[in-house]
Coordinates of C-alpha atoms in Angstrom, one line a residue:
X1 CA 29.8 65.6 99.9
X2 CA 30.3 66.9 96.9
X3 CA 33.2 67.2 94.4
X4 CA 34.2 70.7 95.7
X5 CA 34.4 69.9 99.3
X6 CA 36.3 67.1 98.7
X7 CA 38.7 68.9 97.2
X8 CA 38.7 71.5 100.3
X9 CA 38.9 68.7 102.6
X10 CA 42.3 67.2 100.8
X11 CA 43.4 70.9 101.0
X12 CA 42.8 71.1 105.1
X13 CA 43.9 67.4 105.8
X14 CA 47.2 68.9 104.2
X15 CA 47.2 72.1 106.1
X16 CA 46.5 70.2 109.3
X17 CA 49.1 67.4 108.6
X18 CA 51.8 69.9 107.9
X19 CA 51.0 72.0 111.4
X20 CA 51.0 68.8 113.0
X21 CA 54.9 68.2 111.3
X22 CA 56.3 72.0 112.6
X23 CA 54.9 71.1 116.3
X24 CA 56.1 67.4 116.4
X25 CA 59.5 67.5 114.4
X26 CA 58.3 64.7 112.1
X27 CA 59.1 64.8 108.6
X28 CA 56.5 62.0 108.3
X29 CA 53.6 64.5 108.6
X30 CA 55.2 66.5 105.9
X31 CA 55.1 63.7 103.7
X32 CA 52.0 62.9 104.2
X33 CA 51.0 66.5 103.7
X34 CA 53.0 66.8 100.3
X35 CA 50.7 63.7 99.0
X36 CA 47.5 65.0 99.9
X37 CA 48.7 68.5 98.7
X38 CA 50.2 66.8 95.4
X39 CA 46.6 64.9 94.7
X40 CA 44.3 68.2 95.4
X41 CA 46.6 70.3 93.1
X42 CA 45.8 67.2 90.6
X43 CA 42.1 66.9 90.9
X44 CA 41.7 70.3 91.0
X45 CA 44.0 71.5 88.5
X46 CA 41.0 72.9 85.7
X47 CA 39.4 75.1 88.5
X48 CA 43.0 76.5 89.4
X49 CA 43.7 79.7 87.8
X50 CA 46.4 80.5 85.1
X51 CA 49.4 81.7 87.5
X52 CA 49.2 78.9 89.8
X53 CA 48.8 76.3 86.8
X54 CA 52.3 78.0 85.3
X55 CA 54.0 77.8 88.9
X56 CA 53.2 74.2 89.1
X57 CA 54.4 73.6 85.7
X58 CA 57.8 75.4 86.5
X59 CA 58.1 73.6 89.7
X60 CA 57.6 70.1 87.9
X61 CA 60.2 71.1 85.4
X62 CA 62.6 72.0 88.0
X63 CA 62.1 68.9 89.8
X64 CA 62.8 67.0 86.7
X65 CA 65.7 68.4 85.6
X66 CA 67.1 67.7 89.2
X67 CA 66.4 64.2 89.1
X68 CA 68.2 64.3 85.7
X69 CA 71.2 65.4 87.2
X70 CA 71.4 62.3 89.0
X71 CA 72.0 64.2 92.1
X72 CA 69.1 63.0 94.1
X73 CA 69.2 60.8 97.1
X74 CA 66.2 60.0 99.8
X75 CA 66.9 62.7 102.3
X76 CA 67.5 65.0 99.3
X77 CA 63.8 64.0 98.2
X78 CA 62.3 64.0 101.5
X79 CA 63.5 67.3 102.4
X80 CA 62.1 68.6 99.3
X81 CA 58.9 67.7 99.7
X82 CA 58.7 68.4 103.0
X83 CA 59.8 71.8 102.1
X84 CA 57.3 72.3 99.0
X85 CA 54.5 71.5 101.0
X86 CA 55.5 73.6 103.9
X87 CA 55.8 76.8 101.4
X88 CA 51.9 75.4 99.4
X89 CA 50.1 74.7 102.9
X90 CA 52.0 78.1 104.4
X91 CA 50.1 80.5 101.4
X92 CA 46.9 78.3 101.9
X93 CA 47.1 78.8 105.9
X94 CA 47.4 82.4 104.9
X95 CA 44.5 82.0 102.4
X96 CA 42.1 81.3 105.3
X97 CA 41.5 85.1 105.3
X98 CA 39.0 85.0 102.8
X99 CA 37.0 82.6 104.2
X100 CA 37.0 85.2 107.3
X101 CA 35.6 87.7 104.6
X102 CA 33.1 85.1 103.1
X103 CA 31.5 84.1 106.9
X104 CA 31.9 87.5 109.0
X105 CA 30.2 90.1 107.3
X106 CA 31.1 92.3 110.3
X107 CA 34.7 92.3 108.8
X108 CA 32.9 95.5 106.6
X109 CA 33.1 97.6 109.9
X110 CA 36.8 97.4 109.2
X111 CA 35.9 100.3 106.1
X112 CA 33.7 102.3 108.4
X113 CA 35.9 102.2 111.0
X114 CA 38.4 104.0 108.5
X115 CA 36.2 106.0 106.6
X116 CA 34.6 107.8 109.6
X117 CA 37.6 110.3 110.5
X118 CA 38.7 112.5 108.8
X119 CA 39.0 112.8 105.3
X120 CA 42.4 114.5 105.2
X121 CA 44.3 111.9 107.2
X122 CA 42.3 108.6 105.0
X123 CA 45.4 107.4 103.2
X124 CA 48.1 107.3 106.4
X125 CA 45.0 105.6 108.4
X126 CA 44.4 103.0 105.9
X127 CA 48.4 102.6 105.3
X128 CA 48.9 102.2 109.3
X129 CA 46.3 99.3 109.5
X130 CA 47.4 97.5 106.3
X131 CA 50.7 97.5 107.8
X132 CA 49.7 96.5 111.3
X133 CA 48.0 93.8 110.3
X134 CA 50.4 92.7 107.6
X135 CA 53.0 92.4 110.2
X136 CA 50.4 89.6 111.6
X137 CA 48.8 88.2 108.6
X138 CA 51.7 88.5 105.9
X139 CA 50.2 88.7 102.5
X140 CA 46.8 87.3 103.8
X141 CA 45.9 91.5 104.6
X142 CA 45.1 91.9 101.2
X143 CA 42.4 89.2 101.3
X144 CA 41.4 90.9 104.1
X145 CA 41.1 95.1 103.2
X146 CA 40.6 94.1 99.5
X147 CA 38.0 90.9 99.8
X148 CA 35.4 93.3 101.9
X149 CA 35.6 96.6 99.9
X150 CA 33.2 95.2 97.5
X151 CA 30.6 94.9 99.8
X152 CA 30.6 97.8 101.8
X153 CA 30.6 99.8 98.5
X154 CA 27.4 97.5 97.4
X155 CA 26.2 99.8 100.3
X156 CA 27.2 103.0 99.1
X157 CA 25.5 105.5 97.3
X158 CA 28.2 106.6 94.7
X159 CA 27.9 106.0 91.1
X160 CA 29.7 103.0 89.3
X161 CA 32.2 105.2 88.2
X162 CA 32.9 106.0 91.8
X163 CA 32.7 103.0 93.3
X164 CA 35.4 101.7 90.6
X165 CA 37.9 104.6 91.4
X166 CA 37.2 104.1 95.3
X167 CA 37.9 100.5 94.8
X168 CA 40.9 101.0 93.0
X169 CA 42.0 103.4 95.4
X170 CA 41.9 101.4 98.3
X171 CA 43.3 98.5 96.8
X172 CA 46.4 100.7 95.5
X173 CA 46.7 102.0 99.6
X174 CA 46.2 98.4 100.8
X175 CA 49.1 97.0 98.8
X176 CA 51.5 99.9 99.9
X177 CA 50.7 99.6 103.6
X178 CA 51.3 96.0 103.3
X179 CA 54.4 97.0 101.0
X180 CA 55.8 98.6 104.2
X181 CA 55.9 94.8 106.3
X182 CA 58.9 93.8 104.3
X183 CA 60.7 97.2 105.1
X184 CA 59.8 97.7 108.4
X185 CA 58.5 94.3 110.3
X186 CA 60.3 92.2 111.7
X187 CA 58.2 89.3 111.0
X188 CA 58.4 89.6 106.9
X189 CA 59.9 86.7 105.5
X190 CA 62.4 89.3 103.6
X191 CA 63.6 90.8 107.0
X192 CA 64.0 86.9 107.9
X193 CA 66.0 86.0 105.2
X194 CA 68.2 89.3 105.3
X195 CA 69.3 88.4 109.4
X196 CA 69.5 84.9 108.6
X197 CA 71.9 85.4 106.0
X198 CA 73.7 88.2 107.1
X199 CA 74.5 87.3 110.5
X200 CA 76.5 90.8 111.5
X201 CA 73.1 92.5 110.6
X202 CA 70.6 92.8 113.3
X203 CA 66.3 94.1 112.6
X204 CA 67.2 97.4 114.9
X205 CA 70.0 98.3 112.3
X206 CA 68.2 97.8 109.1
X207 CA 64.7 99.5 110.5
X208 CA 66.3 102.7 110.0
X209 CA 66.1 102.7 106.3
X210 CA 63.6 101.2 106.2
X211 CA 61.5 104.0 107.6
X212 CA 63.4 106.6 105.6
X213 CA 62.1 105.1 102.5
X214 CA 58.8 104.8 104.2
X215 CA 59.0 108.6 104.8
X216 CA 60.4 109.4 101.3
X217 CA 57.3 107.1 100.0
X218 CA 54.3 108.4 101.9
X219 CA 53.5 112.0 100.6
X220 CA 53.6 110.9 97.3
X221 CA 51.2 108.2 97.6
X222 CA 49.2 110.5 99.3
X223 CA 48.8 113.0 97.1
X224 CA 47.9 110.2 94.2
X225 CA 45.4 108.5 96.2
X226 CA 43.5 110.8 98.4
X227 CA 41.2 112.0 95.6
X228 CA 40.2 108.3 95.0
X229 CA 38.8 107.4 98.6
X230 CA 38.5 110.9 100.1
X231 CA 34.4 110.3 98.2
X232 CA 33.7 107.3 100.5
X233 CA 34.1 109.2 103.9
X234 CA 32.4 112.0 101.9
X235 CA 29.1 109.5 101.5
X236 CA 29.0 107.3 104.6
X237 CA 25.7 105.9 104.6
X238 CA 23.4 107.7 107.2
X239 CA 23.2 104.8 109.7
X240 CA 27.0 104.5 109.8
X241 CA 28.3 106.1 113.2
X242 CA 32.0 106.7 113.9
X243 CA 34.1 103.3 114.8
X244 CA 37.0 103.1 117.0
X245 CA 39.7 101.4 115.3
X246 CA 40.6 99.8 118.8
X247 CA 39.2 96.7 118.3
X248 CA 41.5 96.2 115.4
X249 CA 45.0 97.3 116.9
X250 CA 43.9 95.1 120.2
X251 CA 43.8 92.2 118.1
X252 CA 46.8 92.5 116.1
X253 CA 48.7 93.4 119.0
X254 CA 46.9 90.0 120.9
X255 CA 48.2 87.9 117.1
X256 CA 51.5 90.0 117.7
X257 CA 52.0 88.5 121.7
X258 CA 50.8 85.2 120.5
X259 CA 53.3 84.9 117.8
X260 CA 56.0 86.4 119.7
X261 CA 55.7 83.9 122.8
X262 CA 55.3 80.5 120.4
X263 CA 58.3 81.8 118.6
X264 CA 60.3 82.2 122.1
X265 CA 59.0 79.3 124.2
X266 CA 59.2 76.9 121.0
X267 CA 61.2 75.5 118.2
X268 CA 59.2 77.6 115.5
X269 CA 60.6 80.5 114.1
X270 CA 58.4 83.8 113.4
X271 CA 56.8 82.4 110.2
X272 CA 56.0 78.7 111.0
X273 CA 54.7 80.2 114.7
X274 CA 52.2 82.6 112.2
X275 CA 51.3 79.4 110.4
X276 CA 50.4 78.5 113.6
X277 CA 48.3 80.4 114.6
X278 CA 46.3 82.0 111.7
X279 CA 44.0 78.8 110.7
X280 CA 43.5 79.2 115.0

């Protein structure tokens, strides 16, 4: 095995650990979780990049300073691991997205799918799916719209200079229809947070707004970005036939039942149920 799977493997065990805490109850698991977590951040800590290095630098220093207050007890300690690994394991269950990307390369006939109406309606199409599937997959849509672009384009026949502004361009769209979860889905952590701690507040009352500002939002986005994709569906490779998108609102409405019955029949809330049930 070598070094690099051994450091996946501490990464899983985690994951698997920490699924294994949110079904049982057991804060055990979670500590368990938060060692192997702790000692993969460790070994692996030259190959991480510069933003999560910083985090885990803030973190530590925030963890010290709390033991210097000489607040801390056990179940203070516990519960803060438990919680630190549930967050780190939550964004790495998430992750598992890519490898979707990596090991299906049918995930590109999520582009063509897109790409092959038409031209004029390309932005709200590609808003409309990044949000769907953001509703499902949280932040992990972006791994998913922006980790395949590259290869479909390697397919393409426009110029670097288009292939850069098309890339751009549907990264740019990706991010807003995903920036549309935390206004309008009731499964963002935001609209969580907002009904947790505002109890009078219900998600029917604040989706309202939401969709105003959605409405505000949408023709100027696409106005700016239509000229930057509208040359993909204008140079669709000849062997590329028009796609239903069907296959991909059937299976983030199937993620969307899922997630809504293990949140109703079980302890877990919306989130943990979509921890869950993305590695699955």
């Amino acid at each position: 095995m070598s070094r690099t799977s051994g450091f996946s493997l501490l990464l899983a065990i985690s994951l698997f650990l920490e699924l294994l805490a949110l079904c049982s109850g057991m804060i055990l698991f979670s500590l368990i979780a938060f060692i192997c977590f702790i000692l993969f951040i460790l070994i692996s800590w030259r190959s991480l990049l510069p933003y999560p290095q910083r985090l885990g630098l803030i973190t530590l220093a925030v963890f010290i300073a709390w033991l210097a207050m000489g607040k801390a007890d056990l179940d203070g300690t516990q519960q803060l691991m438990a919680t630190g690994t549930y967050y780190g394991t939550f964004i790495g269950a998430l992750g598992l997205t890519h490898c979707l990307v990596i090991r299906l390369p049918q995930l590109t006939r999520l582009h063509r799918a897109l790409l092959s109406g038409p031209s004029l309606l390309l932005y709200p199409r590609y808003i409309i799916s990044a949000f769907l599937t953001g509703t499902v997959l949280s932040f992990g849509v972006l791994n998913l719209f922006c980790g395949t672009i590259d290869r479909y384009l390697a397919n393409s026949p426009l110029n670097e200079q288009e292939r850069e502004q098309a890339r751009r361009g549907i990264m740019t769209v990706s991010l807003r229809g995903y920036g549309l979860v935390p206004l309008l889905a009731p499964t963002s952590v935001s609209m969580a947070i907002i009904t947790r701690e505002l109890t009078e507040l219900t998600w029917s009352q604040i989706l309202p707004y939401g969709l105003v500002a959605a409405l505000l939002l949408l023709p100027i986005g696409w106005c700016a970005e239509s000229r930057r994709i509208r040359p993909l569906s204008e140079n669709l490779p000849p062997s590329d036939t028009p796609l239903s998108l069907k296959p991909i609102l059937l299976g983030v409405l199937t993620a969307a039942v899922a997630i809504t019955l293990l949140t109703l029949f079980t302890p877990l809330s919306v989130t943990q149920s979509t921890m869950v049930l993305v590695p699955i």
